[in-house]
Amino acid sequence: MTEPTRDERVELALDLLAHLEADELSLAEVVDRIETVTTDPTLTRDILDTAELRGIIERDGGRIRHNRGGTFVRFESQVVQREGDFDCRRCGASISTGHFVKFESGELGPFGSSCIRKVLGRE
């Protein structure tokens, strides 16, 4: 599998931000989610700037408000489980069941069962 391009990573991160279930998060919590797509600080800033320009989020100091009401990941149809040897993209743990989120821009994962819920804002 090839590494996503810079533009593909931006779009994937924007899809993730658009589907967060929390109305408001700290900047650190939002960066934690973006780091499932990229750990490049410059790209992270670009993603936040683009999300704000597109109206996905509003920044208020260290808080991020989510502007897309009603958009959330449907676990039954957008989260796919696969068996194999994986490392969780959020915490790095070895997992045998990977959870992958299908967005319009691509697929994000694998995540463990608790990390998928954290990344999507369900915990």
PDB file of C-alpha atoms in Angstrom:
ATOM      1  CA  MET A   1       0.000   0.000   0.000  1.00  0.00           C
ATOM      2  CA  THR A   2       1.421   3.402  -0.954  1.00  0.00           C
ATOM      3  CA  GLU A   3       1.655   6.337   1.431  1.00  0.00           C
ATOM      4  CA  PRO A   4      -1.053   8.944   0.843  1.00  0.00           C
ATOM      5  CA  THR A   5       0.052  12.192  -0.763  1.00  0.00           C
ATOM      6  CA  ARG A   6       0.101  15.433   1.220  1.00  0.00           C
ATOM      7  CA  ASP A   7      -3.217  16.522  -0.324  1.00  0.00           C
ATOM      8  CA  GLU A   8      -4.782  13.121   0.422  1.00  0.00           C
ATOM      9  CA  ARG A   9      -3.666  13.360   4.065  1.00  0.00           C
ATOM     10  CA  VAL A  10      -5.150  16.870   4.327  1.00  0.00           C
ATOM     11  CA  GLU A  11      -8.495  15.702   2.925  1.00  0.00           C
ATOM     12  CA  LEU A  12      -8.531  12.638   5.182  1.00  0.00           C
ATOM     13  CA  ALA A  13      -7.843  14.789   8.257  1.00  0.00           C
ATOM     14  CA  LEU A  14     -10.544  17.255   7.199  1.00  0.00           C
ATOM     15  CA  ASP A  15     -13.028  14.395   6.818  1.00  0.00           C
ATOM     16  CA  LEU A  16     -12.096  13.203  10.292  1.00  0.00           C
ATOM     17  CA  LEU A  17     -12.562  16.682  11.786  1.00  0.00           C
ATOM     18  CA  ALA A  18     -15.888  17.083   9.987  1.00  0.00           C
ATOM     19  CA  HIS A  19     -17.141  13.841  11.553  1.00  0.00           C
ATOM     20  CA  LEU A  20     -16.126  14.459  15.175  1.00  0.00           C
ATOM     21  CA  GLU A  21     -19.041  14.021  17.536  1.00  0.00           C
ATOM     22  CA  ALA A  22     -17.921  16.526  20.162  1.00  0.00           C
ATOM     23  CA  ASP A  23     -19.110  20.112  19.758  1.00  0.00           C
ATOM     24  CA  GLU A  24     -15.976  21.479  21.397  1.00  0.00           C
ATOM     25  CA  LEU A  25     -12.503  20.088  22.050  1.00  0.00           C
ATOM     26  CA  SER A  26      -9.202  21.427  23.269  1.00  0.00           C
ATOM     27  CA  LEU A  27      -6.541  22.124  20.671  1.00  0.00           C
ATOM     28  CA  ALA A  28      -4.526  19.220  22.143  1.00  0.00           C
ATOM     29  CA  GLU A  29      -7.487  16.835  21.636  1.00  0.00           C
ATOM     30  CA  VAL A  30      -7.900  17.955  18.026  1.00  0.00           C
ATOM     31  CA  VAL A  31      -4.171  17.587  17.348  1.00  0.00           C
ATOM     32  CA  ASP A  32      -4.360  14.085  18.879  1.00  0.00           C
ATOM     33  CA  ARG A  33      -6.925  13.188  16.209  1.00  0.00           C
ATOM     34  CA  ILE A  34      -4.959  14.833  13.388  1.00  0.00           C
ATOM     35  CA  GLU A  35      -1.880  12.859  14.446  1.00  0.00           C
ATOM     36  CA  THR A  36      -3.669   9.698  13.321  1.00  0.00           C
ATOM     37  CA  VAL A  37      -3.179  11.095   9.810  1.00  0.00           C
ATOM     38  CA  THR A  38       0.124  12.990  10.147  1.00  0.00           C
ATOM     39  CA  THR A  39       2.668  13.915  12.798  1.00  0.00           C
ATOM     40  CA  ASP A  40       4.201  16.665  10.659  1.00  0.00           C
ATOM     41  CA  PRO A  41       3.669  19.922  12.631  1.00  0.00           C
ATOM     42  CA  THR A  42       3.579  22.055   9.462  1.00  0.00           C
ATOM     43  CA  LEU A  43       0.946  19.829   7.887  1.00  0.00           C
ATOM     44  CA  THR A  44      -1.031  19.825  11.146  1.00  0.00           C
ATOM     45  CA  ARG A  45      -1.120  23.646  11.099  1.00  0.00           C
ATOM     46  CA  ASP A  46      -2.150  23.596   7.436  1.00  0.00           C
ATOM     47  CA  ILE A  47      -4.973  21.156   8.237  1.00  0.00           C
ATOM     48  CA  LEU A  48      -6.236  23.377  11.078  1.00  0.00           C
ATOM     49  CA  ASP A  49      -6.049  26.480   8.863  1.00  0.00           C
ATOM     50  CA  THR A  50      -7.874  24.728   6.013  1.00  0.00           C
ATOM     51  CA  ALA A  51     -10.532  23.356   8.383  1.00  0.00           C
ATOM     52  CA  GLU A  52     -11.159  26.864   9.661  1.00  0.00           C
ATOM     53  CA  LEU A  53     -11.275  28.336   6.130  1.00  0.00           C
ATOM     54  CA  ARG A  54     -13.785  25.681   5.042  1.00  0.00           C
ATOM     55  CA  GLY A  55     -15.962  26.342   8.082  1.00  0.00           C
ATOM     56  CA  ILE A  56     -15.462  22.910   9.647  1.00  0.00           C
ATOM     57  CA  ILE A  57     -14.086  24.383  12.889  1.00  0.00           C
ATOM     58  CA  GLU A  58     -13.761  27.694  14.717  1.00  0.00           C
ATOM     59  CA  ARG A  59     -10.726  28.389  16.867  1.00  0.00           C
ATOM     60  CA  ASP A  60     -11.072  30.297  20.110  1.00  0.00           C
ATOM     61  CA  GLY A  61      -7.725  30.345  21.897  1.00  0.00           C
ATOM     62  CA  GLY A  62      -7.012  26.793  23.015  1.00  0.00           C
ATOM     63  CA  ARG A  63     -10.550  25.570  22.220  1.00  0.00           C
ATOM     64  CA  ILE A  64     -11.858  24.266  18.912  1.00  0.00           C
ATOM     65  CA  ARG A  65     -15.583  24.391  18.140  1.00  0.00           C
ATOM     66  CA  HIS A  66     -16.994  21.977  15.593  1.00  0.00           C
ATOM     67  CA  ASN A  67     -19.384  23.587  13.071  1.00  0.00           C
ATOM     68  CA  ARG A  68     -20.833  20.601  11.275  1.00  0.00           C
ATOM     69  CA  GLY A  69     -23.905  19.504  13.181  1.00  0.00           C
ATOM     70  CA  GLY A  70     -25.410  16.144  12.287  1.00  0.00           C
ATOM     71  CA  THR A  71     -22.309  14.769  10.566  1.00  0.00           C
ATOM     72  CA  PHE A  72     -20.932  11.737  12.357  1.00  0.00           C
ATOM     73  CA  VAL A  73     -19.508   8.345  11.536  1.00  0.00           C
ATOM     74  CA  ARG A  74     -22.038   5.548  11.282  1.00  0.00           C
ATOM     75  CA  PHE A  75     -20.322   2.589  12.938  1.00  0.00           C
ATOM     76  CA  GLU A  76     -22.499   0.036  11.149  1.00  0.00           C
ATOM     77  CA  SER A  77     -21.578   1.221   7.653  1.00  0.00           C
ATOM     78  CA  GLN A  78     -18.427   3.360   7.882  1.00  0.00           C
ATOM     79  CA  VAL A  79     -16.280   1.341  10.306  1.00  0.00           C
ATOM     80  CA  VAL A  80     -14.851  -1.895   8.950  1.00  0.00           C
ATOM     81  CA  GLN A  81     -13.111  -4.518  11.072  1.00  0.00           C
ATOM     82  CA  ARG A  82     -10.312  -6.638   9.672  1.00  0.00           C
ATOM     83  CA  GLU A  83      -8.347  -9.439  11.297  1.00  0.00           C
ATOM     84  CA  GLY A  84      -4.563  -9.396  11.035  1.00  0.00           C
ATOM     85  CA  ASP A  85      -1.423  -8.087  12.690  1.00  0.00           C
ATOM     86  CA  PHE A  86      -1.755  -4.327  13.049  1.00  0.00           C
ATOM     87  CA  ASP A  87      -0.390  -1.437  15.089  1.00  0.00           C
ATOM     88  CA  CYS A  88      -2.991   1.081  16.269  1.00  0.00           C
ATOM     89  CA  ARG A  89      -2.481   4.456  14.538  1.00  0.00           C
ATOM     90  CA  ARG A  90      -3.396   6.305  17.734  1.00  0.00           C
ATOM     91  CA  CYS A  91      -1.607   4.483  20.563  1.00  0.00           C
ATOM     92  CA  GLY A  92       0.786   2.165  18.713  1.00  0.00           C
ATOM     93  CA  ALA A  93      -0.432  -1.011  20.466  1.00  0.00           C
ATOM     94  CA  SER A  94      -0.295  -4.301  18.598  1.00  0.00           C
ATOM     95  CA  ILE A  95      -3.823  -5.387  17.708  1.00  0.00           C
ATOM     96  CA  SER A  96      -5.289  -8.418  15.964  1.00  0.00           C
ATOM     97  CA  THR A  97      -8.554  -6.719  14.992  1.00  0.00           C
ATOM     98  CA  GLY A  98      -8.117  -3.428  13.178  1.00  0.00           C
ATOM     99  CA  HIS A  99     -10.954  -0.918  12.939  1.00  0.00           C
ATOM    100  CA  PHE A 100     -10.842   1.235   9.795  1.00  0.00           C
ATOM    101  CA  VAL A 101     -13.023   4.292   9.108  1.00  0.00           C
ATOM    102  CA  LYS A 102     -14.189   4.761   5.522  1.00  0.00           C
ATOM    103  CA  PHE A 103     -14.470   8.421   4.490  1.00  0.00           C
ATOM    104  CA  GLU A 104     -15.119   9.891   1.052  1.00  0.00           C
ATOM    105  CA  SER A 105     -11.453  10.862   0.842  1.00  0.00           C
ATOM    106  CA  GLY A 106     -10.118   7.448   1.861  1.00  0.00           C
ATOM    107  CA  GLU A 107      -9.706   5.034   4.714  1.00  0.00           C
ATOM    108  CA  LEU A 108      -8.191   5.801   8.122  1.00  0.00           C
ATOM    109  CA  GLY A 109      -6.843   3.142  10.443  1.00  0.00           C
ATOM    110  CA  PRO A 110      -6.167   0.689  11.848  1.00  0.00           C
ATOM    111  CA  PHE A 111      -7.337   1.481  15.368  1.00  0.00           C
ATOM    112  CA  GLY A 112      -8.024  -0.681  18.386  1.00  0.00           C
ATOM    113  CA  SER A 113     -11.580  -0.913  19.725  1.00  0.00           C
ATOM    114  CA  SER A 114     -11.133   1.803  22.359  1.00  0.00           C
ATOM    115  CA  CYS A 115      -8.995   4.123  20.215  1.00  0.00           C
ATOM    116  CA  ILE A 116     -11.544   4.161  17.368  1.00  0.00           C
ATOM    117  CA  ARG A 117     -14.118   5.483  19.841  1.00  0.00           C
ATOM    118  CA  LYS A 118     -11.699   8.130  21.166  1.00  0.00           C
ATOM    119  CA  VAL A 119     -10.651   9.273  17.699  1.00  0.00           C
ATOM    120  CA  LEU A 120     -14.286   9.739  16.668  1.00  0.00           C
ATOM    121  CA  GLY A 121     -15.254  11.471  19.910  1.00  0.00           C
ATOM    122  CA  ARG A 122     -17.469   8.764  21.353  1.00  0.00           C
ATOM    123  CA  GLU A 123     -15.480   8.534  24.601  1.00  0.00           C
TER     124      GLU A 123
END
